[in-house]
Amino acid sequence: MKVGVGARTDVGLLREGNEDAYLAEDVLFAVADGMGGHLAGDVASSITVDALRERAAEEPPADPDALAGLLYRANTAIFERARHDPSLHGMGTTCTALMIGAEEAHIAHVGDSRAYLLRNGSLSQLTQDHTLVNRMVQEGKLRSEDAERHPQRSVLTRALGVDPEVKIDTQSLDTKEGDRLLLCSDGLTSMVDTDSIAEALRSEKDPQSAADHLVEIAIAAGGEDNVTVVVLDLTTEGVVVPREDTEVGAGIPIARSGDFSGSESGFQQPGVGIPQGRTRASTSEAVPSHKRERTLLLSALVLLVLVALAYAGTRFALSNSYFVGVNDDRRITIFSGIPERILGIAFREPKDQSYVTLSDLPPFKQEDVREGIRVDSLADAHALVDSLEELASDPELKPNRRRS
Ligand code: CA
């Protein structure tokens, strides 16, 4: 069986960098979606893809266990790298790897990237997401239609590199000529529903066009995350190889979230930028003193009203914004307000706190919470805290087991 390949990765519209990586080489394919602060996720996904490429060249995996063996080695490589470099602590990555054999395909998988099979026009998902919400769905604690919009839908229960050991799912499937396989990061599946993915895969004959189309619809839907797709056509005919330059959008300057350097000088404390009208202008001598006093009084009143309005407006806006962060006791806390400080001033008010502390969470989640996670509503904030409490109680993710 020959393999026609299309592949593309894109930073998306909101992210600072691309922490996804993919491999498309001979008969070995993979998508890895890294996580960790300050582009550590980029390191984790690159280590994985590089390790797969190198090891596969030395000893090509012949069965799913051999393919899983490559992922175990990548797990160790990431974990060791993070152990020796504090700036990379907590980094990790998903990986969905696929090997095409003569009449079968082998899959090894950890995390929430996915593998799909399009056969005879119908699309089936081959992998299970290792996410908290997927587990809650399976345990009957959450409806699957609510899972798609859950604020913590991307919290992983398993990833490469965060623990010395990791459990890897494996499977093999018999392949048929005409099968089309898709590997993708959650930047596609969180933005585009399954029907639209199926439609895109059915409508494009060429695998590269299909890959391009999928990335385009993920970006058109908001492009909130890095998006990576690998499309494979199993055929006995001529083979299409992926383009060399598959990265797009890298040269376009993207406004960084939390980067206010451009607008900082525009911030003003109430009143600071308002003309005071108190310069000793010679013309003031011509104004009768009682009139001058009245003008001054009026200016002060206007100023007071403006400050009061600004204050009320800010209070109103902040009382309708919520985020989940930590309080002074390091407890997970729901705040109304915003996680950022403006001119060194915090605009937040605690609403509710959890029994869980920051150190109860696995390291890869601690940084997000420390910085504060914005949510759309108080209900979303409670849903997020529920999932964090679930995460803290997960025996697979006990933080004290993490570093020896
Ligand atoms: Ca992602």
PDB file of C-alpha atoms and ligand atoms in Angstrom, residues 15 20 33-34 112 154 185-187 190 225-227, ligand 1:
ATOM      1  CA  ARG A  15      -1.418  31.965  20.216  1.00  0.00           C
ATOM      2  CA  ASP A  20       2.337  21.655  17.827  1.00  0.00           C
ATOM      3  CA  ASP A  33       0.636  19.076  20.859  1.00  0.00           C
ATOM      4  CA  GLY A  34       2.915  20.479  23.540  1.00  0.00           C
ATOM      5  CA  ASP A 112      -6.205  14.635  23.155  1.00  0.00           C
ATOM      6  CA  SER A 154      -8.385  20.540  27.222  1.00  0.00           C
ATOM      7  CA  SER A 185      -4.342  18.349  17.233  1.00  0.00           C
ATOM      8  CA  ASP A 186      -7.245  19.676  19.320  1.00  0.00           C
ATOM      9  CA  GLY A 187      -6.821  23.036  17.592  1.00  0.00           C
ATOM     10  CA  SER A 190     -12.096  22.203  19.444  1.00  0.00           C
ATOM     11  CA  ASP A 225      -5.333  27.279  19.201  1.00  0.00           C
ATOM     12  CA  ASN A 226      -2.445  25.975  17.148  1.00  0.00           C
ATOM     13  CA  VAL A 227      -3.865  23.622  14.537  1.00  0.00           C
TER      14      VAL A 227
HETATM   15 CA    CA B   1      -3.725  22.395  21.440  1.00  0.00          CA
END
